[in-house]
Amino acid sequence: QVIKPALVGLAGPWISGGIEFNWPQHHRPTTFSPLDWKVEENEENGSKTVWCSEIEPMFRTKGMHGFTLSPNSAFLEVQVQLYNRTSVPQTFLWWANPAVHVNDEYQSVFPPDVHAVMDHGKRDVSDFPIATGTYYKKDYAPGTDISRYNNIPVPTSYMAYHSEFDFVGCYDHGKEAGMMHVANHHIVPGKKQWTWGNGDFGQAWDRQLTDHDGPYIELMCGAYTDNQPDFSWIQPGEEKSFTQIFMPYKHVGPAQNASKEAVIHLDIRNPHGKDQGAEAEIGVYVTRPRRVRVVLEHNEHHGTDLCILFEKIVDLNPETTLKEIVKLGSTSSPPQSYTLRVFASAEGQLTNDMEEEELISFTPLPNEARYIPSPATAALPPSDIQSIEELYLNGLHLEQYRHATFAPESYYEEALHRDPGDSRCNNALGLLLYRRGKFAEAEPYFRRSIARLTMRNPNPYDGEPYYNLGLSLTMQYKYKEAFDSFYKATWNAAWQAPAFFELAKLASRVGKTHKEALSLVERCLAVNGPHHKARHLQIALLRRVGREQEALALIEKSMALDACEYGACCEQQYFFQKQDGFFADQSRNGNRGAAVAIELALDYFHSGILDDAIELLGASSRTSDDPMVQYTLGWILEQAGNTNDALEAFQIAATLSPDYCFPNRLEDVLSLTCAMECCPHDARAPYYLGNFWYAHRQCEEAINCWEKSRDLDEQFATVHRNLGLAYYNKIGDSEKALKSFETAFDLDTTDARVLFELDQLCKKQNHNPQTRLQLLENHSSLVDQRDDLTIELISLLNILRRPNDAFEILSKRCFHPWEGGEGKVTGQYVTCLVEMAKTLTNQGEFLAAVEKLEHAQVYPHNLGEGKLYGAQENNIFYYMGMAFNGLGQHEKAQECWKRAATGLSEPSSAMFYNDQPPDMIFYQGLALQQLGRKEEARQVFDRLVQYGQSHLQEKTTMDYFAVSLPTFLVFDEDLDRQNQIHCNYMIALGFTGLGLSEEAKLHFGNVLELDRCHLGSILHQPLAATPTQL
């Protein structure tokens, strides 16, 4: 009932309602961006479809989904069309993500053959629905039904390992109703549930996402994928289409099978014990009014002795369902001998002269040993991989899955070190460079790949390197060589459609006859009929040679194939000069319309239809302030030989606001390079090009461009900020980085983000905490704008032993967490209260100390976070025991220390908010000492010391499955340094517990030398000086 966006995914787009369409990346980055739409009415059956379409900015692929409602049918049909408009293969995923209201009666209904579920990246596995082991750090032994919402206390994802059924859904046993998703499982295999958990942690996220509607789960349905992240390939010009059905059902119980037509339930049971006889509970729900015949069959041996136990002809509709109890009597027949079937005629009525068809059926599955898959394993380092083929496949996997922390080129380069001529890795590395805008650098890799492929045979099995060579030559304006290379690629069927399309564009572009260009585009369409850009080119060419009727017919055909085909819409407007057409709509103007206009203008440009490209961009420039409209226009004008107008366009582009301008198209490299050549005093063109290079991991080029931009305009704050990032993260020059950030902030002291980043850099450089605090306090109005800055301020106050001041700020602000970043605010909250309680205890105010520690166990709503199930609170109960002991309430003290002494005691490398921190192990040992269990305490402290000492010199690498991190990393983390801090801290805590003060002080000193703001060391170092007070 309310829309409260939360910081989830790449751009924080999640709301707890409706259906989120995740593509081409999980938690679709453009969920909150406007899109294009169109309404269609079907006069034949009265249905209506609302089409929604966009060209997404990350990879320039086109996604479209149509919502169809039909009269007398209780389902929503979602037709999906995904189209790769680019010239290179792209990866994508598609998950339809409905938010479903849940309560204690809610159950996720996975198909009956789902007996194993897997975590993200398949890094963990659990049996299902009865989990018997530890999953998401929650021990479900000896057996817990995790299909039930009320049984999952922690944030949890699980995805079906495998199913041969077409449905996934849910059922509310209290309301006797649920939601169902139906799709062809061969194309839409993904079945997933995500929940925040039903504990305090999850309830806090519920409050973040809604006011009164309560908890929900995400019941996700994936096409061409069964896990996350799990990306599939879509080839140049390829369209993938599929249908998903969402529908309600009710009064029949949890589904055992479902289709677009019906949902059925069959439960064979002995409710009163075997001696009292068995019964079958059957339920049938249909999605539209129809007369059906419902049959329960018994076939003991699956032979000819079939017996009909129940048969009924009944009129059903979405409001009227069938639910029956069929008495089976005393029987030893297994459930697998019973089958429920539902029949109906195509017309919806059953009469003697009508042929009926089976709508749906279900037979309980055999009881047999079920295979539980093993979790996925991390990729080996390139040097440890034996074969070149495995190196290639590992690199390709990292590309396909858009891996966040591992780079594919290291695998390709290792393969080429062993075999410089390997065709696969040369082609892959060349394509990687091409995707990053390094067209000339990519060329020799493609040529080496071709040389190996043609070593024995001039006509290789695979034509992809020829095709890719053609692309790199085209972007270098080497059109004749590109033409030859594309033609060779057409010798292989797999590359005929994309290669003929590139040939058609080149033929139109370099002055060959329109007849030849049309012939080539027709050959493309003969192979790939849904290649919408090819048909757009065909329409444009026909229009330009005066064959208008043929062009108009193709527009109609194109719109029938794709209701929101941008090229056909544009051509339609050219023909009719519509003032109210698709692109004249004001909702499609502005910067959103500019992105589409640039894409279409580039389509025309690559086909040599420069006047149409210029006209389209000129019209867009009148409603958009996107600098790339003018830069692209200037480049095309320059290519057309209109130098004066090109110069004017470049000059206008340089005056436009740079806000939110992030060039991402390969053509942007050419247009911005052209602008820099034509307007050498333009400071913005090298800035934008630097943004492109940095995003595409070409850091040296990015720095060169940004430095050129800075030298041309030293007053531009953002370029100094960008250089600061690059200097620190890419060349390791922290002094230049600091100077750049200080300059950026001096130039714009209203930029709260730059203040946050400057403070983070000071933190990285181990600046004095008092100096950092002074910087933030001098700009308190900026700190108030951001949660992360406020948390840093609070942390600094705690570091400087001012917990009361820190707590006052915490108490007055409402915080908003981001997914994966939980624990920061609540950690400071607990620290404040524990430190205040310690002071009160030392002052003899024991009751006040207990009160503070009780508050520390309950997170107020303004923190935005709830307590995670199983939260480690050993420190709280240890100090509470000390306070009760001071009051003389020794039994309560003992109870607190017993609680403080429990929990995980094995040290580990703590990274995430639900990992076991070493502090809590330390307090376990202290509590054991208070309980008189000295030997157990010594063992706890010894483990801390031994773990720290044995791991201190380890070379640390990022976890292969770490797709997200709990800290917003502005600056790259030195993992070895972090490991040394962590291990020294463990050793210091262990020695403190063992009473070895000098050793403890040494290692606390080692920590603080590396990190002056290490809160744990600052708070615990005094204990090393007074071990008898522990």
Short mmCIF file of N, CA and C in Angstrom, two decimals, residues 30 73 110 163 233 264 303 401 556 599 718 809 871:
data_model
loop_
_atom_site.label_atom_id
_atom_site.label_comp_id
_atom_site.label_asym_id
_atom_site.label_seq_id
_atom_site.Cartn_x
_atom_site.Cartn_y
_atom_site.Cartn_z
N THR A 30 17.53 -0.74 -13.50
CA THR A 30 16.62 0.30 -14.01
C THR A 30 15.20 0.13 -13.50
N SER A 73 -10.75 -15.42 -17.30
CA SER A 73 -9.57 -16.20 -16.97
C SER A 73 -8.85 -15.55 -15.80
N PHE A 110 7.15 -25.86 -3.41
CA PHE A 110 8.00 -26.30 -4.51
C PHE A 110 7.47 -27.64 -5.02
N SER A 163 14.07 -29.78 -11.05
CA SER A 163 12.66 -30.19 -11.05
C SER A 163 12.20 -30.41 -12.48
N TRP A 233 24.01 -16.92 -22.29
CA TRP A 233 24.45 -16.13 -23.44
C TRP A 233 23.29 -15.81 -24.37
N ILE A 264 -3.95 -28.84 -8.84
CA ILE A 264 -4.52 -30.00 -8.15
C ILE A 264 -3.70 -30.36 -6.91
N GLY A 303 -0.38 -51.94 -14.23
CA GLY A 303 -0.69 -52.83 -15.35
C GLY A 303 -2.11 -52.60 -15.83
N TYR A 401 29.68 -14.92 -15.90
CA TYR A 401 29.03 -14.67 -14.61
C TYR A 401 29.34 -13.28 -14.07
N GLU A 556 4.59 -2.93 -40.50
CA GLU A 556 3.48 -3.65 -39.88
C GLU A 556 3.92 -5.02 -39.39
N GLU A 599 20.85 5.40 -29.64
CA GLU A 599 20.94 4.03 -30.17
C GLU A 599 20.45 3.96 -31.61
N THR A 718 35.04 17.22 -9.77
CA THR A 718 34.83 15.78 -9.93
C THR A 718 36.03 15.09 -10.55
N ILE A 809 23.88 10.99 19.44
CA ILE A 809 23.68 11.10 17.99
C ILE A 809 22.90 9.90 17.48
N ALA A 871 22.78 -13.80 17.51
CA ALA A 871 23.76 -12.73 17.67
C ALA A 871 24.67 -13.03 18.86
#
